[in-house]
Amino acid sequence: MKFVNPWILISAVPVLIIASAFYIAAERRKLQLLAKIPGGDSGENSSLSRAKRRWKFILLLCGMVLLLIAGARPYIHVIQLPAQERSRDILVLFDVSKSMLATDLPPDRMAQAKFFLRDIIKSFPSDRFGIVPFAGNAFLSCPLTSDHHALMTAVNELDISAVPVGGTDLSKALKVAIRAFAGSEGDHRAILLLTDGDQLSGDALKLVPELKKLGIPVVSAGFGSPDMAAPVPGDNGGVMHSASGEIAGTRLDEKLLQQLSAGSGGIYIRSTVSDTGVAPVKKFLSALVPENSQESLRSNPDDLFPWFIGGALLIFAVSGAISERKKVAAFLLIIGIFLPLYGEDPADIYRQAVELQRSGDPQAVTLYSDLISGRDTPELLRGRALQNLAVVNHSAGRENLVKCRQQLALQNTDGALQELEKSLKEFESGSKLYTQAMNFAEKADFESGRTGNFQQLLLDRQEAEKLKKAIEELKKLQQQAKEKTENAQQKNQDQKQSKRSRQQSSSDAAKAAENLQDKAEKLGQKELAKSAADAAKDLKEAEKLQEKGQNEAAEKKLQSAADKLGKHDKKDKNPGKSEAKENNSGKEAENSEKQQQNNGTQEKDKEDKAKKDSAARKLDMLEDEAQSLRDAIRNQQLLRRRPVQKDW
């Protein structure tokens, strides 16, 4: 047996001597104190055992000896392990100018670049990376390091506020990279440039000869569209404008990036949502180290110290279980040492949660939450639990989005809004969980395709927000049409109003009804669109009657338009009951007709008109039912969507 730290064994002798001296002194002191007590530690009536006390001390000494041997790190065999050596030094030049906030790549160019960079860092766990954010200026925010946890933290903190100077000066970023490489220890170096190539100042191509001389290739990844300029978001939620008042646009400058990469011996790729371009970059960076390079080995002793530590702990436990009294069953305490408490394996909990998730049981959410918060959960299972829990929220949000479209097909905008609120809430929870799951990428073995789920969630959330905005605009137009119609009624009844003022109010109400009709048709709200069209027709007729001075006849048209615009509010508040209400209203009309006939107080033309209205309502109901059936069939085809990728 050999020892890594043999000098520790030399200290064992004085340690044992000092411990024995303390024990003897304590034993004498204890005997002196007991001697002062009548019947103390002597005689047959004593309940203390000197033999057990000595055995306890001997066991303590043995435990100390085993700890000292463990500290000397004993071993018998030596094993050969591959040496973890750094082989590549890669400096990342990350563009944080405002043009990277353009949304031609969902959710924006900067977010896409971060996904790209995380995947690259994860693929080279033993290499060193550094980060240089740049805009109008540049600086080294994270020096070359193999600490990937610190790297991921630096990546997460990248935003447009990282560099206070606006603009884009790629040449300054390249100069910072060259200075940083001056103190690099590695022989295989490269620059990874993540930008949209929109250079507003400086001349980066002048540095190409120096980079080629130093043997530092530039691998460029372009983000954005080279064909169409995308607007640059402003500080207040709008878009930026140039000095001449035009909208400021930005497009990918592929020519500059291609010249820079080709001149320095690197490559250029364009990253999109469908093709991130990570594979060719990985291939190029891997080729920096030749495949035939020999892997170095290092000798590592096969340590035996855990066995000695375990033996020492066992001896200490037995020593503590021995009582100094004569009649105590100490073996019961010793037995308790060998009864370990087993907790449920996190892997078993994860498998159980997956099975419950497959069967649609909501109990899976509870199990995933326990795994995420558990202290004994391995990083791999914690990351996968976050991923699967995000899938649960994402899938629930998509189901609510489907229900929203079904409510729209049933002409129920209020119900559609409620489902959209639920959908957006689930998407928000899923977004946070996906982000946390991706933070575990550098700790656990996740596939690079996991970011696809997050990108799909962002697209789904964008679709839900767009649909919510459209429905809210429809409700707003409906309210405006009602208010303008009521305003037209009030002006028509006001004798002080001029003919022109009455006509203008009726014309405004008709335009509002036509706007409502257009919006309702775009959202597939056929009933509302038809009512808005009929109301617009009545309002135009009222305007003509007002021009002729027939205000009483115009009032009837205005009231008819108000009724048509207002009936859908009741239908939205009580979906599924509008048909019953229309049937009840038809019965009430028939009862009213009978009373009119019995009383003889109504004129014949009103009775004929009531009969015609009742027949028209029944025809409208039949037509609406047929239209609803056609819309439901069409929506079944529209609701087929791309499935969310499950972790299992």
XYZ file of C-alpha atoms in Angstrom:
648
model
C 0.000 0.000 0.000
C 1.264 3.472 -0.920
C 0.272 6.947 0.241
C -0.147 10.255 -1.566
C 0.451 12.264 1.648
C 2.740 10.071 3.794
C 3.735 12.976 6.034
C 0.303 12.826 7.683
C 1.149 9.372 9.073
C 4.160 10.847 10.896
C 1.841 13.148 12.817
C -0.242 10.166 13.975
C 2.150 9.317 16.829
C 2.108 12.702 18.610
C -1.665 12.949 18.065
C -2.231 9.590 19.782
C 0.126 10.510 22.661
C -1.633 13.836 23.265
C -5.073 12.174 23.115
C -3.986 9.503 25.633
C -2.578 12.148 27.983
C -5.855 14.067 27.916
C -7.802 10.861 28.599
C -5.647 9.907 31.605
C -5.891 13.389 33.053
C -9.656 13.454 32.605
C -9.995 10.007 34.139
C -8.044 11.025 37.251
C -10.083 14.187 37.614
C -13.306 12.212 37.315
C -12.172 9.685 39.960
C -11.288 12.502 42.346
C -14.747 14.027 41.964
C -16.548 10.695 42.349
C -14.508 9.868 45.444
C -16.058 12.875 47.180
C -19.564 11.418 46.609
C -20.692 8.699 49.037
C -20.912 5.450 47.052
C -19.590 7.228 43.948
C -17.528 5.274 41.432
C -16.345 2.538 43.795
C -18.015 -0.363 45.470
C -20.656 -2.821 44.381
C -23.447 -0.231 44.358
C -21.827 1.771 41.518
C -23.810 1.769 38.258
C -20.807 2.847 36.122
C -18.479 0.419 34.314
C -14.796 1.320 34.056
C -14.265 -1.414 31.464
C -16.866 0.124 29.110
C -15.272 3.529 29.599
C -11.880 2.159 28.556
C -13.390 0.422 25.495
C -15.013 3.670 24.437
C -11.631 5.410 24.586
C -9.910 2.623 22.622
C -12.590 2.844 19.909
C -12.130 6.617 19.692
C -8.378 6.149 19.235
C -8.984 3.582 16.482
C -11.342 5.960 14.723
C -8.742 8.739 14.876
C -6.103 6.419 13.422
C -8.402 5.516 10.502
C -9.056 9.224 9.814
C -5.337 9.955 9.762
C -4.751 7.062 7.343
C -7.585 8.386 5.138
C -5.946 11.825 5.163
C -2.731 10.229 3.847
C -4.761 8.993 0.788
C -3.751 5.311 0.602
C -3.818 3.483 -2.744
C -2.651 0.239 -4.310
C -3.143 0.692 -8.062
C -2.671 3.639 -10.422
C -5.198 4.236 -13.218
C -4.610 6.171 -16.450
C -7.176 8.877 -17.288
C -7.363 11.185 -20.317
C -6.097 14.658 -19.490
C -8.616 17.464 -19.793
C -6.565 19.927 -21.807
C -7.707 23.128 -23.466
C -7.394 22.860 -27.237
C -9.241 25.918 -28.615
C -9.555 29.587 -27.686
C -12.661 31.207 -29.223
C -13.563 34.874 -28.820
C -17.208 35.719 -29.495
C -17.890 39.181 -30.931
C -21.573 39.798 -30.134
C -23.425 42.690 -31.809
C -25.602 44.530 -29.220
C -26.597 47.484 -31.410
C -30.265 48.474 -31.706
C -30.502 46.943 -35.167
C -30.265 43.498 -33.473
C -33.742 44.134 -32.005
C -35.334 43.910 -35.475
C -38.050 41.251 -35.531
C -37.481 39.754 -38.988
C -36.195 36.720 -37.015
C -38.722 35.773 -34.294
C -38.673 36.929 -31.562
C -35.779 39.179 -32.647
C -32.240 38.926 -34.036
C -30.546 39.175 -30.627
C -32.572 36.326 -29.103
C -31.778 34.134 -32.133
C -28.082 34.951 -31.744
C -28.189 33.952 -28.054
C -29.776 30.577 -28.940
C -27.020 30.079 -31.504
C -24.215 30.954 -29.058
C -25.545 28.705 -26.260
C -25.575 25.736 -28.632
C -21.976 26.405 -29.730
C -20.661 26.762 -26.148
C -22.350 23.536 -25.104
C -20.738 21.631 -28.004
C -17.173 22.463 -26.832
C -17.121 21.786 -23.055
C -13.316 21.646 -22.672
C -12.499 24.774 -24.701
C -12.154 28.383 -23.612
C -14.565 31.098 -24.712
C -14.515 34.871 -24.282
C -17.218 37.451 -25.061
C -16.781 40.921 -26.575
C -20.065 42.886 -26.881
C -19.863 45.750 -29.363
C -21.921 48.558 -30.835
C -20.380 52.029 -31.335
C -17.598 50.811 -28.995
C -16.357 47.418 -27.763
C -14.864 45.875 -24.630
C -13.973 42.442 -23.218
C -16.854 41.603 -20.863
C -15.835 37.973 -20.253
C -12.132 36.972 -20.675
C -11.208 33.570 -22.088
C -12.416 30.961 -19.610
C -13.529 27.327 -19.496
C -16.077 28.077 -16.752
C -19.226 27.550 -18.817
C -21.523 28.517 -15.971
C -19.977 31.993 -15.931
C -20.172 32.055 -19.736
C -23.904 31.304 -19.746
C -24.466 34.040 -17.175
C -22.595 36.503 -19.400
C -24.661 35.426 -22.426
C -27.930 35.949 -20.549
C -26.867 39.489 -19.582
C -26.177 40.602 -23.176
C -28.540 43.382 -24.327
C -28.422 46.805 -25.990
C -27.508 48.468 -22.678
C -24.209 46.522 -22.475
C -22.463 49.181 -24.620
C -23.623 52.764 -23.951
C -22.252 54.147 -27.249
C -24.722 53.767 -30.123
C -23.955 52.734 -33.692
C -22.005 49.742 -35.026
C -18.191 49.729 -35.303
C -16.992 46.214 -36.134
C -13.347 47.311 -36.452
C -13.158 48.233 -32.747
C -14.459 44.800 -31.776
C -11.821 43.089 -33.930
C -9.047 45.208 -32.345
C -10.222 44.206 -28.845
C -10.179 40.542 -29.929
C -6.615 40.818 -31.293
C -5.411 42.348 -27.995
C -7.171 39.633 -25.990
C -5.517 36.895 -28.054
C -2.101 38.424 -27.367
C -2.036 36.774 -23.917
C -3.707 33.537 -24.997
C -1.969 30.250 -24.226
C -3.706 28.154 -26.890
C -2.436 27.533 -30.420
C -5.846 27.008 -32.022
C -7.688 30.327 -32.028
C -10.736 31.711 -33.842
C -13.157 34.629 -33.744
C -16.898 33.890 -33.785
C -18.731 36.983 -35.082
C -22.507 37.196 -34.429
C -23.977 40.281 -36.122
C -26.285 41.603 -38.816
C -23.312 43.228 -40.613
C -24.899 46.691 -40.475
C -21.608 48.635 -40.075
C -22.241 52.332 -39.514
C -18.641 53.384 -38.747
C -15.082 52.056 -38.994
C -13.531 49.826 -41.666
C -13.276 46.203 -40.552
C -11.784 44.982 -43.839
C -8.532 46.850 -43.108
C -7.821 44.378 -40.288
C -8.112 41.289 -42.524
C -4.364 41.138 -43.405
C -3.394 41.325 -39.718
C -5.854 38.564 -38.787
C -4.550 36.361 -41.580
C -0.963 36.967 -40.469
C -1.805 35.993 -36.872
C -3.661 32.886 -38.075
C -6.983 33.915 -36.525
C -9.908 32.988 -38.794
C -13.216 34.853 -38.468
C -16.325 32.659 -38.451
C -19.238 34.983 -39.262
C -22.890 34.225 -38.525
C -25.333 36.706 -40.066
C -28.769 37.353 -38.558
C -31.554 39.065 -40.479
C -32.847 39.357 -44.027
C -30.523 40.566 -46.815
C -33.425 41.278 -49.170
C -35.829 43.422 -47.163
C -34.992 46.110 -44.599
C -36.597 45.507 -41.202
C -37.685 48.479 -39.039
C -35.571 49.177 -35.934
C -37.661 49.300 -32.717
C -37.546 52.600 -30.837
C -37.223 53.316 -27.130
C -40.925 54.084 -26.595
C -42.399 51.035 -28.278
C -42.532 52.480 -31.787
C -39.944 52.432 -34.563
C -36.909 54.638 -35.105
C -36.891 57.354 -37.766
C -34.031 58.958 -39.656
C -33.225 62.687 -39.602
C -35.385 63.138 -42.705
C -38.388 61.564 -40.952
C -38.303 58.215 -42.794
C -38.549 54.892 -40.957
C -35.060 53.592 -40.108
C -34.548 50.134 -41.625
C -31.761 47.562 -41.321
C -30.840 44.616 -43.491
C -28.187 41.901 -43.324
C -24.939 42.960 -45.063
C -23.766 39.561 -46.301
C -21.126 40.992 -48.647
C -19.101 42.537 -45.801
C -19.246 39.385 -43.667
C -18.313 37.134 -46.600
C -15.268 39.272 -47.443
C -14.179 39.365 -43.796
C -14.466 35.587 -43.338
C -12.940 34.642 -46.688
C -9.984 37.008 -46.249
C -9.117 35.689 -42.771
C -9.560 32.004 -43.643
C -12.928 31.512 -41.930
C -16.442 30.774 -43.157
C -19.732 32.657 -43.346
C -23.213 31.271 -42.619
C -26.641 32.879 -42.433
C -28.739 31.814 -39.439
C -32.506 31.503 -39.870
C -35.326 29.953 -37.841
C -35.510 26.869 -40.065
C -31.717 26.496 -40.496
C -29.699 27.925 -37.602
C -26.372 27.155 -39.332
C -24.864 25.687 -36.146
C -23.654 22.479 -37.843
C -21.121 24.044 -40.282
C -19.775 26.296 -37.517
C -19.252 23.285 -35.217
C -17.515 21.441 -38.049
C -15.157 24.342 -38.751
C -14.257 24.905 -35.079
C -13.702 21.176 -34.537
C -11.293 21.135 -37.499
C -9.050 23.679 -35.734
C -7.524 20.710 -33.848
C -6.273 17.893 -36.152
C -8.064 14.564 -35.721
C -4.767 12.651 -35.501
C -3.543 14.642 -32.486
C -2.574 12.325 -29.640
C -4.629 12.449 -26.473
C -2.456 12.881 -23.376
C -2.959 10.696 -20.313
C -2.412 11.391 -16.648
C -1.820 8.969 -13.772
C -4.369 9.023 -11.019
C -4.203 6.915 -7.836
C -7.118 4.603 -7.153
C -7.940 6.090 -3.751
C -8.982 3.857 -0.846
C -9.631 6.656 1.659
C -13.460 6.378 1.453
C -13.243 2.928 3.049
C -11.153 4.237 5.954
C -13.509 7.204 6.483
C -16.497 4.841 6.496
C -14.778 2.582 9.045
C -13.955 5.572 11.266
C -17.559 6.805 11.207
C -18.823 3.332 12.072
C -16.424 3.074 15.016
C -17.450 6.513 16.290
C -21.101 5.479 16.086
C -20.467 2.267 18.046
C -18.456 4.178 20.649
C -21.269 6.669 21.094
C -23.814 3.865 21.455
C -21.925 2.197 24.328
C -23.222 3.335 27.686
C -20.907 3.567 30.695
C -23.606 2.025 32.844
C -23.505 -1.671 33.605
C -27.023 -2.755 32.614
C -27.945 -1.023 29.389
C -28.753 -2.881 26.165
C -26.457 -0.807 23.959
C -26.742 -3.272 21.093
C -30.224 -1.874 20.363
C -28.641 1.467 19.564
C -26.001 -0.193 17.385
C -28.706 -1.961 15.370
C -30.262 1.433 14.628
C -27.057 2.452 12.846
C -27.593 -0.257 10.244
C -31.180 0.724 9.453
C -30.753 3.427 6.792
C -33.678 5.514 5.711
C -34.294 5.209 1.995
C -35.995 8.051 0.116
C -37.722 7.603 -3.214
C -35.356 7.674 -6.181
C -35.717 10.903 -8.273
C -35.405 8.796 -11.449
C -38.462 6.754 -10.394
C -40.404 9.959 -9.703
C -39.455 11.271 -13.150
C -40.590 8.074 -14.901
C -43.857 8.151 -12.974
C -44.405 11.793 -13.953
C -43.763 10.991 -17.626
C -46.332 8.173 -17.578
C -48.891 10.454 -15.917
C -48.201 13.179 -18.479
C -48.716 10.741 -21.333
C -52.083 9.720 -19.876
C -53.097 13.372 -19.356
C -53.147 13.131 -15.552
C -52.641 16.599 -13.923
C -50.768 14.902 -11.049
C -47.710 14.962 -13.345
C -47.393 18.704 -12.731
C -47.037 18.100 -8.975
C -44.338 15.453 -9.466
C -42.367 17.661 -11.861
C -42.567 20.534 -9.360
C -41.220 18.254 -6.599
C -38.306 17.209 -8.818
C -37.456 20.818 -9.684
C -37.447 21.954 -6.038
C -35.797 18.808 -4.636
C -32.243 19.182 -3.331
C -31.244 15.628 -4.301
C -32.493 15.870 -7.894
C -29.654 15.472 -10.446
C -29.143 18.367 -12.859
C -30.147 16.196 -15.829
C -33.523 15.264 -14.301
C -34.112 18.819 -13.060
C -33.574 20.201 -16.565
C -35.793 17.565 -18.178
C -38.512 18.150 -15.586
C -38.441 21.869 -16.441
C -38.645 20.971 -20.137
C -41.623 18.627 -19.668
C -43.443 21.046 -17.366
C -42.978 23.717 -20.031
C -44.476 21.288 -22.567
C -47.529 20.902 -20.294
C -48.095 24.675 -20.199
C -47.352 25.049 -23.912
C -49.810 22.293 -24.855
C -52.492 23.741 -22.570
C -52.035 27.143 -24.192
C -52.421 25.638 -27.666
C -55.587 23.806 -26.568
C -57.052 27.082 -25.312
C -56.122 28.678 -28.643
C -58.076 25.944 -30.451
C -61.062 26.536 -28.141
C -60.829 30.253 -28.934
C -61.220 29.542 -32.644
C -64.125 27.240 -31.897
C -65.828 30.042 -29.963
C -65.258 32.371 -32.910
C -66.871 29.791 -35.186
C -69.891 29.852 -32.830
C -69.998 33.679 -33.149
C -69.094 34.083 -29.460
C -66.387 36.766 -29.206
C -66.594 37.049 -25.402
C -65.932 33.339 -25.003
C -63.057 33.590 -27.485
C -61.456 36.386 -25.430
C -61.703 34.307 -22.254
C -59.942 31.367 -23.925
C -57.258 33.715 -25.275
C -56.555 35.044 -21.764
C -56.067 31.468 -20.541
C -53.878 30.675 -23.547
C -51.594 33.692 -23.018
C -51.259 32.853 -19.315
C -50.161 29.295 -20.139
C -47.736 30.564 -22.805
C -46.175 32.981 -20.290
C -45.618 30.176 -17.763
C -44.239 27.894 -20.482
C -41.862 30.621 -21.700
C -40.323 31.010 -18.241
C -39.926 27.238 -17.848
C -38.357 26.819 -21.305
C -35.853 29.568 -20.432
C -34.927 27.844 -17.166
C -34.606 24.493 -18.955
C -32.189 25.972 -21.501
C -30.044 27.328 -18.663
C -29.338 23.697 -17.750
C -27.978 22.995 -21.233
C -24.369 23.453 -20.114
C -24.939 21.225 -17.066
C -27.003 18.386 -18.560
C -27.015 16.595 -21.901
C -29.818 18.351 -23.777
C -30.306 18.099 -27.512
C -29.843 21.264 -29.575
C -33.379 20.887 -30.966
C -34.909 21.849 -27.606
C -34.804 25.522 -28.625
C -37.301 24.688 -31.380
C -40.070 24.277 -28.807
C -39.316 27.704 -27.369
C -39.357 29.317 -30.804
C -42.674 27.603 -31.582
C -44.105 28.899 -28.297
C -43.068 32.442 -29.205
C -44.828 32.069 -32.560
C -47.942 30.662 -30.865
C -47.970 33.499 -28.333
C -47.543 36.049 -31.119
C -50.518 34.509 -32.938
C -52.648 34.592 -29.770
C -51.763 38.229 -29.081
C -52.580 39.160 -32.680
C -55.949 37.396 -32.480
C -56.728 39.038 -29.129
C -55.941 42.458 -30.560
C -58.226 41.797 -33.536
C -61.146 40.730 -31.306
C -60.666 43.736 -29.028
C -60.689 46.019 -32.064
C -63.910 44.353 -33.210
C -65.526 44.964 -29.807
C -64.350 48.578 -29.896
C -65.809 49.133 -33.377
C -69.068 47.555 -32.248
C -69.257 49.924 -29.283
C -68.441 52.923 -31.484
C -71.165 51.997 -33.959
C -73.720 51.723 -31.139
C -72.703 55.042 -29.583
C -72.810 56.886 -32.898
C -76.223 55.384 -33.673
C -77.549 56.483 -30.276
C -76.076 59.937 -30.884
C -77.865 60.077 -34.234
C -81.138 59.171 -32.484
C -80.693 61.925 -29.916
C -79.957 64.548 -32.553
C -82.908 63.399 -34.647
C -85.231 63.848 -31.637
C -83.762 67.240 -30.751
C -85.817 69.904 -32.521
C -83.026 72.451 -32.128
C -80.662 70.478 -34.339
C -80.318 71.519 -37.966
C -81.047 69.218 -40.865
C -77.362 69.098 -41.786
C -76.321 68.130 -38.243
C -78.847 65.260 -38.190
C -77.693 64.007 -41.562
C -74.037 64.179 -40.535
C -74.629 62.139 -37.363
C -76.518 59.494 -39.357
C -73.713 59.422 -41.954
C -71.067 58.953 -39.218
C -73.059 56.106 -37.695
C -73.389 54.438 -41.123
C -69.596 54.626 -41.656
C -68.999 53.124 -38.204
C -71.385 50.272 -39.039
C -69.569 49.641 -42.338
C -66.195 49.519 -40.515
C -67.712 47.033 -38.086
C -68.964 44.949 -41.006
C -65.477 44.781 -42.591
C -63.796 43.770 -39.326
C -66.455 41.157 -38.528
C -66.084 39.566 -41.976
C -62.308 39.283 -41.515
C -62.829 37.423 -38.209
C -65.532 35.185 -39.670
C -68.341 36.723 -37.581
C -71.032 36.304 -40.231
C -73.990 37.157 -38.006
C -72.431 40.342 -36.705
C -71.319 41.314 -40.213
C -74.867 40.819 -41.535
C -76.389 42.852 -38.698
C -73.827 45.624 -39.249
C -74.590 45.660 -42.979
C -78.356 45.877 -42.315
C -77.790 48.616 -39.742
C -75.654 50.590 -42.199
C -78.429 50.286 -44.773
C -81.026 51.558 -42.276
C -78.770 54.456 -41.272
C -78.282 55.514 -44.888
C -82.035 55.398 -45.434
C -82.516 57.476 -42.290
C -80.086 60.048 -43.689
C -82.155 60.301 -46.894
C -85.395 60.672 -44.896
C -83.824 63.419 -42.797
C -82.869 65.242 -45.975
C -86.568 65.186 -46.982
C -87.582 66.391 -43.523
C -89.297 63.096 -42.591
C -87.816 62.868 -39.092
C -90.433 60.466 -37.705
C -89.771 57.916 -40.445
C -86.031 58.437 -39.957
C -86.474 57.728 -36.226
C -87.881 54.274 -37.044
C -84.876 53.491 -39.222
C -82.485 54.687 -36.529
C -84.239 52.549 -33.907
C -84.081 49.547 -36.250
C -80.336 50.076 -36.714
C -79.797 50.391 -32.950
C -81.692 47.142 -32.336
C -79.600 45.272 -34.898
C -76.353 46.551 -33.428
C -77.392 45.828 -29.846
C -78.744 42.291 -30.154
C -75.246 40.752 -30.391
C -74.296 42.045 -26.941
C -76.955 39.816 -25.433
C -75.869 36.915 -27.608
C -72.226 37.216 -26.416
C -73.232 37.399 -22.760
C -75.477 34.319 -23.048
C -73.902 32.138 -25.777
C -75.999 29.220 -26.922
C -79.271 30.805 -25.710
C -79.856 33.272 -28.536
C -81.870 30.745 -30.505
C -84.162 30.088 -27.551
C -84.621 33.824 -27.053
C -85.526 34.312 -30.683
C -88.078 31.483 -30.433
C -89.514 33.085 -27.288
C -89.663 36.438 -29.018
C -91.499 34.751 -31.901
C -94.020 33.266 -29.457
C -94.459 36.614 -27.771
C -95.108 38.187 -31.181
C -97.770 35.559 -31.929
C -99.426 36.103 -28.522
C -99.340 39.828 -29.137
C -101.043 39.312 -32.478
C -103.800 37.267 -30.824
C -104.381 39.969 -28.243
C -104.468 42.586 -30.953
C -107.075 40.597 -32.852
C -109.183 40.010 -29.729
C -109.062 43.602 -28.609
C -109.444 45.018 -32.086
C -107.149 47.951 -31.220
C -104.443 47.338 -33.828
C -104.551 48.168 -37.472
C -104.365 45.559 -40.187
C -101.087 46.816 -41.715
C -99.250 46.350 -38.386
C -100.457 42.747 -38.154
C -99.200 42.002 -41.647
C -95.858 43.582 -40.831
C -95.476 41.489 -37.651
C -96.185 38.299 -39.604
C -93.594 39.211 -42.209
C -90.991 39.972 -39.516
C -91.611 36.619 -37.834
C -91.204 34.745 -41.108
C -88.019 36.696 -41.877
C -86.550 35.813 -38.476
C -87.192 32.124 -39.038
C -85.519 32.289 -42.446
C -82.532 34.084 -40.914
C -82.218 31.397 -38.243
C -82.143 28.635 -40.864
C -79.559 30.526 -42.891
C -77.397 31.146 -39.790
C -77.481 27.468 -38.826
C -76.340 26.466 -42.309
C -73.568 29.076 -42.243
C -72.406 27.939 -38.782
C -72.157 24.355 -40.059
C -70.035 25.457 -43.035
C -67.768 27.519 -40.767
C -67.301 24.616 -38.338
C -66.160 22.340 -41.190
C -63.729 24.994 -42.426
C -62.294 25.579 -38.930
C -61.619 21.863 -38.463
C -59.139 22.124 -41.313
C -57.592 25.351 -40.000
C -57.059 23.956 -36.497
C -54.501 21.339 -37.548
C -51.246 22.568 -36.058
C -47.669 21.425 -35.618
C -47.344 19.250 -32.457
C -45.106 20.305 -29.533
C -41.945 18.206 -29.178
C -42.066 16.108 -25.975
C -38.925 15.416 -23.939
C -39.594 11.688 -23.702
